[in-house]
PDB file of C-alpha atoms in Angstrom:
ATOM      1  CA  UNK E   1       0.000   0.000   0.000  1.00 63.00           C
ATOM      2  CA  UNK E   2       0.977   3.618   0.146  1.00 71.00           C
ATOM      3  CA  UNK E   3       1.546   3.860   3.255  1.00 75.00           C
ATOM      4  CA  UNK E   4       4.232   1.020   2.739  1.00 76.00           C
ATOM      5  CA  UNK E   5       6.012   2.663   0.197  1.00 79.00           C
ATOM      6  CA  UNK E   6       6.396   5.808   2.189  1.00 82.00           C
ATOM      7  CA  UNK E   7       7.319   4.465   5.304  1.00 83.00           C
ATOM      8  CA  UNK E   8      10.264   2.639   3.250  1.00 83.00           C
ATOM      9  CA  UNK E   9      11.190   5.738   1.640  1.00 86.00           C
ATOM     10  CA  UNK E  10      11.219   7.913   4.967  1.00 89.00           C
ATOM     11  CA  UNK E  11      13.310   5.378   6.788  1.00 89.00           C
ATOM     12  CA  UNK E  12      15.638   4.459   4.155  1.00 88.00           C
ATOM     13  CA  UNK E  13      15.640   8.598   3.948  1.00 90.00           C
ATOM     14  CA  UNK E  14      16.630   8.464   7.937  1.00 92.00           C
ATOM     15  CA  UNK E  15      18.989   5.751   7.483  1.00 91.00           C
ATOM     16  CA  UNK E  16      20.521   7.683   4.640  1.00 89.00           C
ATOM     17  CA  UNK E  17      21.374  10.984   6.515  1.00 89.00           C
ATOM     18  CA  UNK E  18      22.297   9.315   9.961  1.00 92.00           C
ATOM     19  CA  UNK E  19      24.828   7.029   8.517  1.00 90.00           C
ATOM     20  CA  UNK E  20      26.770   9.939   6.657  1.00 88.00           C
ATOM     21  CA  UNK E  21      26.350  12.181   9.008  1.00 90.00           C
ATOM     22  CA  UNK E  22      28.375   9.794  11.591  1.00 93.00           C
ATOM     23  CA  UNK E  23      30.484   8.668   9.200  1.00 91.00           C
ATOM     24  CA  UNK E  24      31.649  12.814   8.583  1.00 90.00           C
ATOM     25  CA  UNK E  25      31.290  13.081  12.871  1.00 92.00           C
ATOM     26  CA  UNK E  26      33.902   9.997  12.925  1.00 92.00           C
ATOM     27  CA  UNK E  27      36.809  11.241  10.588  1.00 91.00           C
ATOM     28  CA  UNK E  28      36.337  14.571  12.228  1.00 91.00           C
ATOM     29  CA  UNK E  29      36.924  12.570  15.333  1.00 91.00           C
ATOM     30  CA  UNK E  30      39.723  10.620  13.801  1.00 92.00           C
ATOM     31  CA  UNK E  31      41.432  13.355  12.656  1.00 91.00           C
ATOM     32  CA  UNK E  32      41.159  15.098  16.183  1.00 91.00           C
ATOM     33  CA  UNK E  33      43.111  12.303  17.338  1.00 91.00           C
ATOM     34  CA  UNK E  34      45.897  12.326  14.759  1.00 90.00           C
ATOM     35  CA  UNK E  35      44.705   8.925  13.450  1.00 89.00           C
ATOM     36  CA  UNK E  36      45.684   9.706   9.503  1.00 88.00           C
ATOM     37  CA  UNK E  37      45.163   6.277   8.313  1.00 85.00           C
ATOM     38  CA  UNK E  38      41.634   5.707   9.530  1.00 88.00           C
ATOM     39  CA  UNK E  39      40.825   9.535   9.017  1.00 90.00           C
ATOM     40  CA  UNK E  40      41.730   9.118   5.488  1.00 89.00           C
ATOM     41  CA  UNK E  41      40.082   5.405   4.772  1.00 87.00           C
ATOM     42  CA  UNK E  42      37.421   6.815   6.581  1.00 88.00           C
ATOM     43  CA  UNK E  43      36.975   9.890   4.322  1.00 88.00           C
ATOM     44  CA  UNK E  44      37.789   7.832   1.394  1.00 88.00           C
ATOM     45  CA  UNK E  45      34.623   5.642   2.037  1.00 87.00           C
ATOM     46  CA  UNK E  46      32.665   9.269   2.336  1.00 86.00           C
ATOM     47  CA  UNK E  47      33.866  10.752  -1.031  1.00 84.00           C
ATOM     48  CA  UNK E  48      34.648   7.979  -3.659  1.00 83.00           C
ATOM     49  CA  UNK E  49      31.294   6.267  -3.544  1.00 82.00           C
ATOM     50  CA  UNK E  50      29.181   9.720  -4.329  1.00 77.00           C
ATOM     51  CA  UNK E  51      31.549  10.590  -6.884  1.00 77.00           C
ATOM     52  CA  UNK E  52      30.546   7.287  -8.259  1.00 77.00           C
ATOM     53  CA  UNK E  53      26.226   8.151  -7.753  1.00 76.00           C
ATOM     54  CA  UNK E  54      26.292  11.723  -8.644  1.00 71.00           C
ATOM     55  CA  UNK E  55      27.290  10.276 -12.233  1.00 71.00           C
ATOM     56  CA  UNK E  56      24.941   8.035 -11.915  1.00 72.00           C
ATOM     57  CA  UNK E  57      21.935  10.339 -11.033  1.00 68.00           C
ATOM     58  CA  UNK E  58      22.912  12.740 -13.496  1.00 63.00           C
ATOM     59  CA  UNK E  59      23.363   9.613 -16.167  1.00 64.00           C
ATOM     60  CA  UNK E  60      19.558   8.543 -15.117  1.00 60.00           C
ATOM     61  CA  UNK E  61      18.245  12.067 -16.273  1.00 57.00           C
ATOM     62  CA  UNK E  62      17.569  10.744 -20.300  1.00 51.00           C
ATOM     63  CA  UNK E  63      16.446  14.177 -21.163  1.00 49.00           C
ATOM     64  CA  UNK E  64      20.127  15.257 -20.347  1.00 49.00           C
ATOM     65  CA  UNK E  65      23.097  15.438 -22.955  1.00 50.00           C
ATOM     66  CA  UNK E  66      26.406  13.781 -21.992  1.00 50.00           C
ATOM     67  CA  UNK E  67      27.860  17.136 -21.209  1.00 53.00           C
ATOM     68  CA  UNK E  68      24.757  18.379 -19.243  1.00 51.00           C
ATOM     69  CA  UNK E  69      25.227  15.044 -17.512  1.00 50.00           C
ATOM     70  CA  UNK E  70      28.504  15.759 -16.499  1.00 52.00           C
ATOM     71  CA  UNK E  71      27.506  18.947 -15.191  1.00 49.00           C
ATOM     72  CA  UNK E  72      24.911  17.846 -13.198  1.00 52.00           C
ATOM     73  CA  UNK E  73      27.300  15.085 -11.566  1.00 50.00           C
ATOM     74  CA  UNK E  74      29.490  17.345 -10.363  1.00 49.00           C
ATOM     75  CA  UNK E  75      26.918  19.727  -9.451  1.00 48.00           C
ATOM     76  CA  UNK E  76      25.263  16.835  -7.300  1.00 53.00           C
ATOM     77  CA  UNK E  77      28.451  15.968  -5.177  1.00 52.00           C
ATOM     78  CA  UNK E  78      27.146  14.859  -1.848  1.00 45.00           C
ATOM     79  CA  UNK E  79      23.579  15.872  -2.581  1.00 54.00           C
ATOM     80  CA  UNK E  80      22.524  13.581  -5.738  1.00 65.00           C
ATOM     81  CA  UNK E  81      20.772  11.169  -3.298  1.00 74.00           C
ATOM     82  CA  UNK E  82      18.806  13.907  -1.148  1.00 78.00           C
ATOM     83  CA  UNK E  83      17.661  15.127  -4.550  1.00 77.00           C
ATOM     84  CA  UNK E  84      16.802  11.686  -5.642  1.00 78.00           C
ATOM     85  CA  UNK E  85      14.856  11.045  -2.333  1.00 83.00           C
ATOM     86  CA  UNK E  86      13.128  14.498  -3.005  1.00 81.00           C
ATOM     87  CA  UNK E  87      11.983  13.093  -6.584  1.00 81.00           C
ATOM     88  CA  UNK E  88      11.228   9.905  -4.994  1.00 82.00           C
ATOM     89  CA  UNK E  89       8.606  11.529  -2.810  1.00 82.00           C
ATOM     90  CA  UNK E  90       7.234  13.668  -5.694  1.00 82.00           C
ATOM     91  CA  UNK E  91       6.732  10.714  -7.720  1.00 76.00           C
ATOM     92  CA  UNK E  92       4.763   9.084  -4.417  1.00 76.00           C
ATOM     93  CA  UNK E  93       2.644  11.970  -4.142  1.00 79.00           C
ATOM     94  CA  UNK E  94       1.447  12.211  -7.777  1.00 75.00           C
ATOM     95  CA  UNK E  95       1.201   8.167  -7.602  1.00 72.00           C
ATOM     96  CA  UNK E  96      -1.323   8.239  -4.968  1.00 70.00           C
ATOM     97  CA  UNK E  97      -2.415  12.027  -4.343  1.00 71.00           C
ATOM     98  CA  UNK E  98      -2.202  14.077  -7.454  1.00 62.00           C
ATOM     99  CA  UNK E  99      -3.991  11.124  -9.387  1.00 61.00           C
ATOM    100  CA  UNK E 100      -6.965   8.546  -8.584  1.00 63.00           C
ATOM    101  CA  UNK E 101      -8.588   6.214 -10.725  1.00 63.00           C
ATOM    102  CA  UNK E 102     -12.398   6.852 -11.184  1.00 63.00           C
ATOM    103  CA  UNK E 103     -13.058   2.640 -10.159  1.00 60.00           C
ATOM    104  CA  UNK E 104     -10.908  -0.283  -8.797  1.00 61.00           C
ATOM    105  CA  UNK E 105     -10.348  -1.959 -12.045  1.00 63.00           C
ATOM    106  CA  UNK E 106      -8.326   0.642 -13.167  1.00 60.00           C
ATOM    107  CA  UNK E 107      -6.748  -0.947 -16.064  1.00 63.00           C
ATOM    108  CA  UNK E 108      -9.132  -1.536 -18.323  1.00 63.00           C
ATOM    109  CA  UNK E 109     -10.837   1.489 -17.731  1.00 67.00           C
ATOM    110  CA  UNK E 110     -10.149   4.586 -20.563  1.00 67.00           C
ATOM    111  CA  UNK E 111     -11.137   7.276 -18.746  1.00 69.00           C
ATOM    112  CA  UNK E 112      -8.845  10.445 -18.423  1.00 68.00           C
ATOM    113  CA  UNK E 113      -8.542  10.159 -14.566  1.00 67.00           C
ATOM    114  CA  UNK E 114      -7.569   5.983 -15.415  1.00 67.00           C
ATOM    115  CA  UNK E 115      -4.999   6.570 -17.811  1.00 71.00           C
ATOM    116  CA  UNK E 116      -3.542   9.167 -15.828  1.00 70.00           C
ATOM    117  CA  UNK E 117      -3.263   7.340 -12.967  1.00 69.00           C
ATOM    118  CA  UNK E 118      -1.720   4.110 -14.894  1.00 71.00           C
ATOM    119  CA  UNK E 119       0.989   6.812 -16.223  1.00 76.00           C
ATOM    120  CA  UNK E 120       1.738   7.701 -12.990  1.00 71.00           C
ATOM    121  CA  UNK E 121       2.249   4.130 -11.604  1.00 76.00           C
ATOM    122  CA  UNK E 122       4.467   3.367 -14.427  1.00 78.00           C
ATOM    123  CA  UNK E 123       6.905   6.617 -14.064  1.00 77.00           C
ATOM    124  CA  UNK E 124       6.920   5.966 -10.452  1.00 77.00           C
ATOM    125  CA  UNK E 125       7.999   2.135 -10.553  1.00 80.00           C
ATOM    126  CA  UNK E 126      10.496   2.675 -13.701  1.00 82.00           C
ATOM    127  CA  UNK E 127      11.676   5.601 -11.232  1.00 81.00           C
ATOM    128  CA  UNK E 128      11.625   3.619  -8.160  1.00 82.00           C
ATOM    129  CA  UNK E 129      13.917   1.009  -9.938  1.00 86.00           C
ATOM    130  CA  UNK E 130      16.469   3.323 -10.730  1.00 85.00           C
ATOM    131  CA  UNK E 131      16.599   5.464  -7.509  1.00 85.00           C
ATOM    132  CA  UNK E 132      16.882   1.544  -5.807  1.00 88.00           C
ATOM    133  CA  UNK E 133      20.289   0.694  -7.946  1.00 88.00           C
ATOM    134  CA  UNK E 134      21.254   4.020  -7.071  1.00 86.00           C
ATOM    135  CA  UNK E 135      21.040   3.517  -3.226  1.00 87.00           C
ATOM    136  CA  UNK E 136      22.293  -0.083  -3.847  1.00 90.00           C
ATOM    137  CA  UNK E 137      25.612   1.019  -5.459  1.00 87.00           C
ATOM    138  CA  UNK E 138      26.049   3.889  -2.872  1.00 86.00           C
ATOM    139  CA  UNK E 139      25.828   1.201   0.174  1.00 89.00           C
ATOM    140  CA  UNK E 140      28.009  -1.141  -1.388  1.00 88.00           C
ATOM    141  CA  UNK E 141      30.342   1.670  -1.872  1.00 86.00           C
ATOM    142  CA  UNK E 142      30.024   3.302   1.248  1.00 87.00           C
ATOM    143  CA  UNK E 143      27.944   1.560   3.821  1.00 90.00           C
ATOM    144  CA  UNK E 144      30.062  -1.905   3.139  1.00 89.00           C
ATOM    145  CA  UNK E 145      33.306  -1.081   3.863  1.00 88.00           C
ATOM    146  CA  UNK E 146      32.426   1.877   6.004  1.00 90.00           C
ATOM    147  CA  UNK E 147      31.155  -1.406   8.322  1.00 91.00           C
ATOM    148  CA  UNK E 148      34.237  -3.764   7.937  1.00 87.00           C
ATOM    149  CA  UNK E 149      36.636  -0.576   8.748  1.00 87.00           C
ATOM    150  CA  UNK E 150      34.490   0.748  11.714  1.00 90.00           C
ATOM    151  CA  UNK E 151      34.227  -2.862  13.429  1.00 90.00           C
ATOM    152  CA  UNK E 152      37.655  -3.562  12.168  1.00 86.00           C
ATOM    153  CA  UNK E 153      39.030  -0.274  14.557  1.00 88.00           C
ATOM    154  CA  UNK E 154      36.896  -1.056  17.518  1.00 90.00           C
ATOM    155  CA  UNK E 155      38.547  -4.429  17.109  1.00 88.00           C
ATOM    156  CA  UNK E 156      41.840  -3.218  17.560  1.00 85.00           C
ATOM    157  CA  UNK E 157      41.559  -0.440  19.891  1.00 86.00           C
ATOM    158  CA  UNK E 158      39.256  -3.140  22.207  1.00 89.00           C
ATOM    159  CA  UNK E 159      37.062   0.202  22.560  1.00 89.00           C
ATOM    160  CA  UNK E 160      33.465   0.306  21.559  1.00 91.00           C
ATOM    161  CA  UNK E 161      32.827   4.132  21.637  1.00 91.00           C
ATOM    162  CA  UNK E 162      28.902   4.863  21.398  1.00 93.00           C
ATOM    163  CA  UNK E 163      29.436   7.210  17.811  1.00 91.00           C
ATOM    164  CA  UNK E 164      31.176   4.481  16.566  1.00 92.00           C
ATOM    165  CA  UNK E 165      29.170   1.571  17.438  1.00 94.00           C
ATOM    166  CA  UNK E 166      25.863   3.870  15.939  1.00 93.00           C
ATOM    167  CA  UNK E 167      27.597   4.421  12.787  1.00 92.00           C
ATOM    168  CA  UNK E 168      28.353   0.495  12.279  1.00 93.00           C
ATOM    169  CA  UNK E 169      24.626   0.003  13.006  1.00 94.00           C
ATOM    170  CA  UNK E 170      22.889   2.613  10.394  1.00 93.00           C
ATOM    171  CA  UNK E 171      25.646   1.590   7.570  1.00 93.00           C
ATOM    172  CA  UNK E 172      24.278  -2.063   8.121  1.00 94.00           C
ATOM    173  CA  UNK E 173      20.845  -1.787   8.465  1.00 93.00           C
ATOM    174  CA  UNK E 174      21.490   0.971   5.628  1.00 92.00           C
ATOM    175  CA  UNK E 175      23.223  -2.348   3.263  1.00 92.00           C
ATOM    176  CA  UNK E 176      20.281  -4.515   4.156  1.00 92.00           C
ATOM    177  CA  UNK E 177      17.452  -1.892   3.827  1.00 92.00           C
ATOM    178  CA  UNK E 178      18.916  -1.021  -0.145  1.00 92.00           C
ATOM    179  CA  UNK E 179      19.513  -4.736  -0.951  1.00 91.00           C
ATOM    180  CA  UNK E 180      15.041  -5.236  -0.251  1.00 90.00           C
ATOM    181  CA  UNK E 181      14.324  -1.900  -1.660  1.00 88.00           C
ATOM    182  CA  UNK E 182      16.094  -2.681  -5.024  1.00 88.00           C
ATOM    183  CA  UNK E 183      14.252  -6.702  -4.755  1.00 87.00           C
ATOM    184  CA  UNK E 184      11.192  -4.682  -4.137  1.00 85.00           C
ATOM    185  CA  UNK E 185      11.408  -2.183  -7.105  1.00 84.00           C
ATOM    186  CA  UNK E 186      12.120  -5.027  -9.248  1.00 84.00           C
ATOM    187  CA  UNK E 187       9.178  -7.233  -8.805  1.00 81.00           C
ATOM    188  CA  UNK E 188       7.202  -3.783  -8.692  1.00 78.00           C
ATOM    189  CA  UNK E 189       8.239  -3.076 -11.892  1.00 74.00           C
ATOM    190  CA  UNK E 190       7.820  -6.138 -13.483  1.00 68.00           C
ATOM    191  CA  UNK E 191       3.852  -5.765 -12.806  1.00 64.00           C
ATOM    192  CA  UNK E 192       3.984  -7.788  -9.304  1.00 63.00           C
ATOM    193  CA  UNK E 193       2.935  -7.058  -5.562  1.00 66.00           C
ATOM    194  CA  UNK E 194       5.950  -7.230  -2.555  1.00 61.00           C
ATOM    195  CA  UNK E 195       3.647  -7.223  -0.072  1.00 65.00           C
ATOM    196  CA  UNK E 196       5.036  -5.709   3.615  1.00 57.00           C
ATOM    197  CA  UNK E 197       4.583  -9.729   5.162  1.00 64.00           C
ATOM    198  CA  UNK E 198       5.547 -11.833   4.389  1.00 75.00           C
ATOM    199  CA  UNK E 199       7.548 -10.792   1.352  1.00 77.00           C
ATOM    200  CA  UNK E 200       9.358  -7.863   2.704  1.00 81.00           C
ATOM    201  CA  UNK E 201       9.924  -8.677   6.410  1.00 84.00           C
ATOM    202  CA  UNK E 202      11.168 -12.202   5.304  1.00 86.00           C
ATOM    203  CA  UNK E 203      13.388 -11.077   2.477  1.00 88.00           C
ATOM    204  CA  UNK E 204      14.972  -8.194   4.868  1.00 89.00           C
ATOM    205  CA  UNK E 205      15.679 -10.703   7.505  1.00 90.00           C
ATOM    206  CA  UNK E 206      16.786 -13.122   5.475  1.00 91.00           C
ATOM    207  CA  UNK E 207      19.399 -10.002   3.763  1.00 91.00           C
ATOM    208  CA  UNK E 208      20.404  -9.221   7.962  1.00 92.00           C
ATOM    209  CA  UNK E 209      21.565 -12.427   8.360  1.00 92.00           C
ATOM    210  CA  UNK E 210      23.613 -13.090   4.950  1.00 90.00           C
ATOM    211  CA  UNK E 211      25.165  -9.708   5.122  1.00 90.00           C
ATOM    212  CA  UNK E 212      26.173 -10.305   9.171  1.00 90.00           C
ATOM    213  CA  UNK E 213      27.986 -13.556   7.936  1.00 88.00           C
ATOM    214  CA  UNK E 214      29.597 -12.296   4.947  1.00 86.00           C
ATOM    215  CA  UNK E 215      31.131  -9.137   6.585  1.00 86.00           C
ATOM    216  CA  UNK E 216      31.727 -10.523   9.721  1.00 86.00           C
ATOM    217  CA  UNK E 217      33.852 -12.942   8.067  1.00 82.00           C
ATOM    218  CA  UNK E 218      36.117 -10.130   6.322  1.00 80.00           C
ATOM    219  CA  UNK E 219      36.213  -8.546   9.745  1.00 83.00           C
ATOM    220  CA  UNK E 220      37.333 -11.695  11.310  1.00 82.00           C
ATOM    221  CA  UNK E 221      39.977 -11.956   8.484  1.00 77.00           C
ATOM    222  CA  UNK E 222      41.311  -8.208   8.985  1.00 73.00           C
ATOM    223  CA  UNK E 223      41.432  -8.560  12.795  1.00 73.00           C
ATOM    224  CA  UNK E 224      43.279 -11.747  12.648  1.00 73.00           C
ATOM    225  CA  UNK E 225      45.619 -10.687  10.038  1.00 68.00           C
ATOM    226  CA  UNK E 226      45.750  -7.186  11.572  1.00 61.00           C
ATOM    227  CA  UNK E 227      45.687  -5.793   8.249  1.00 54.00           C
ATOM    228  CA  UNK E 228      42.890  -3.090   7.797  1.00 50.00           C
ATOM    229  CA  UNK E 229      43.679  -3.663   4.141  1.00 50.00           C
ATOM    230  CA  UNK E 230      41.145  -6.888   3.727  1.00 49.00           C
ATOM    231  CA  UNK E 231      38.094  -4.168   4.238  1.00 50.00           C
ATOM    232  CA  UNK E 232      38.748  -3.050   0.972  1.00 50.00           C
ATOM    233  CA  UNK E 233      37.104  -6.855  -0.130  1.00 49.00           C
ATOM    234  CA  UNK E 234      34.100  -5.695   1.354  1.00 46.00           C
ATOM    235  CA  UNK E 235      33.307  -3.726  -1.756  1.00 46.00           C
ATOM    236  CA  UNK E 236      32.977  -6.623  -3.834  1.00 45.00           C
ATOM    237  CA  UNK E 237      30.094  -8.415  -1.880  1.00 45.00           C
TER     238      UNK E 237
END
């Protein structure tokens, strides 16, 4: 339902800004204490990935030339994804606000208000879809390895600091939350209903679980090795 699909977008909004915004409080913090290599692995996790989605936002704009693209890329540094979660929510609203079908069986019906309506489903999934790779691509650039290397430092230092700890949390949940969004947009798209249970609840869980076993293994790795380097593998999950 609507409500659904706005309650994943607000949260995955939430998510979104809370795991940056401790990721930018930590290297502050890092940097503070004259730790250069996790300041800068730290930052590097911060910059390179949005680098990587401002292109890709700009790239999604098909109205765009290449060189307008490249404009609005660099124009988006750092803000592509608040603008995408802004168009997100437009698309929502003219979804299931701005347009209503005149009867339930809304698809065979060729009214004005019908066709409309079926418009505005079909910009909003195909829109959906690509603002879900978006957010995919920026947590498995970011929220990944931003994970392994947090974990990875309370680890070593044997210190679980409570910015630290919160930051590790978001940038998970933040991994798990893009992997169902992107299933969800997908089936969407292709005509079918992801229903909030069982489909999503089950398919989120089910991403918790892999994703705790897959990075807690690289974690392991790094910690045993102590070699910081092995979060880099993180990206490639």
């Amino acid at each position: 339902g609507k409500e659904v699909e706005f309650g994943m977008l607000f949260v995955g909004f939430v998510f979104f800004v809370i795991d940056i915004g401790t990721d930018i409080r930590l290297a502050v913090e890092y940097n503070r204490q004259c730790e250069t290599l996790w300041f800068r692995l730290t930052l590097l996790f911060i910059l390179a990935p949005y680098v990587v989605i401002s292109i890709m936002a700009a790239f999604q704009k098909k109205e765009q030339t290449g060189c307008q693209r490249l404009i609005a890329s660099l124009q988006c540094l750092l803000s592509s994804l608040i603008w995408r979660y802004v168009e997100e929510y437009q698309h929502w609203k003219r979804r299931h606000c701005d347009n209503s079908p005149c009867q339930e069986n809304y698809e065979e019906c060729s009214c004005a208000n019908c066709e409309n309506y079926r418009k505005a489903i079909k910009e909003s999934n195909e829109s959906a879809y690509n603002f879900a790779w978006l957010r995919y691509v920026e947590t498995i650039a970011e929220s990944a390895p931003q994970w392994c290397l947090q974990v990875s430092i309370m680890l070593v230092r044997w210190n679980f600091p409570r910015l630290t700890v919160t930051s590790a949390v978001f940038s998970f949940f933040s991994l798990a939350l893009s992997i169902t969004t992107l299933e969800k947009a997908r089936v969407t798209k292709d005509g079918h209903k992801f229903k909030l249970l069982p489909h999503t609840v089950v398919f989120f869980t089910s991403q918790v679980f892999t994703l705790l076993s897959r990075l807690s293994a690289i974690v392991i790795f790094a910690y045993a090795l102590n070699e910081l380097v092995a979060i880099f593998l993180a990206i490639h999950l």
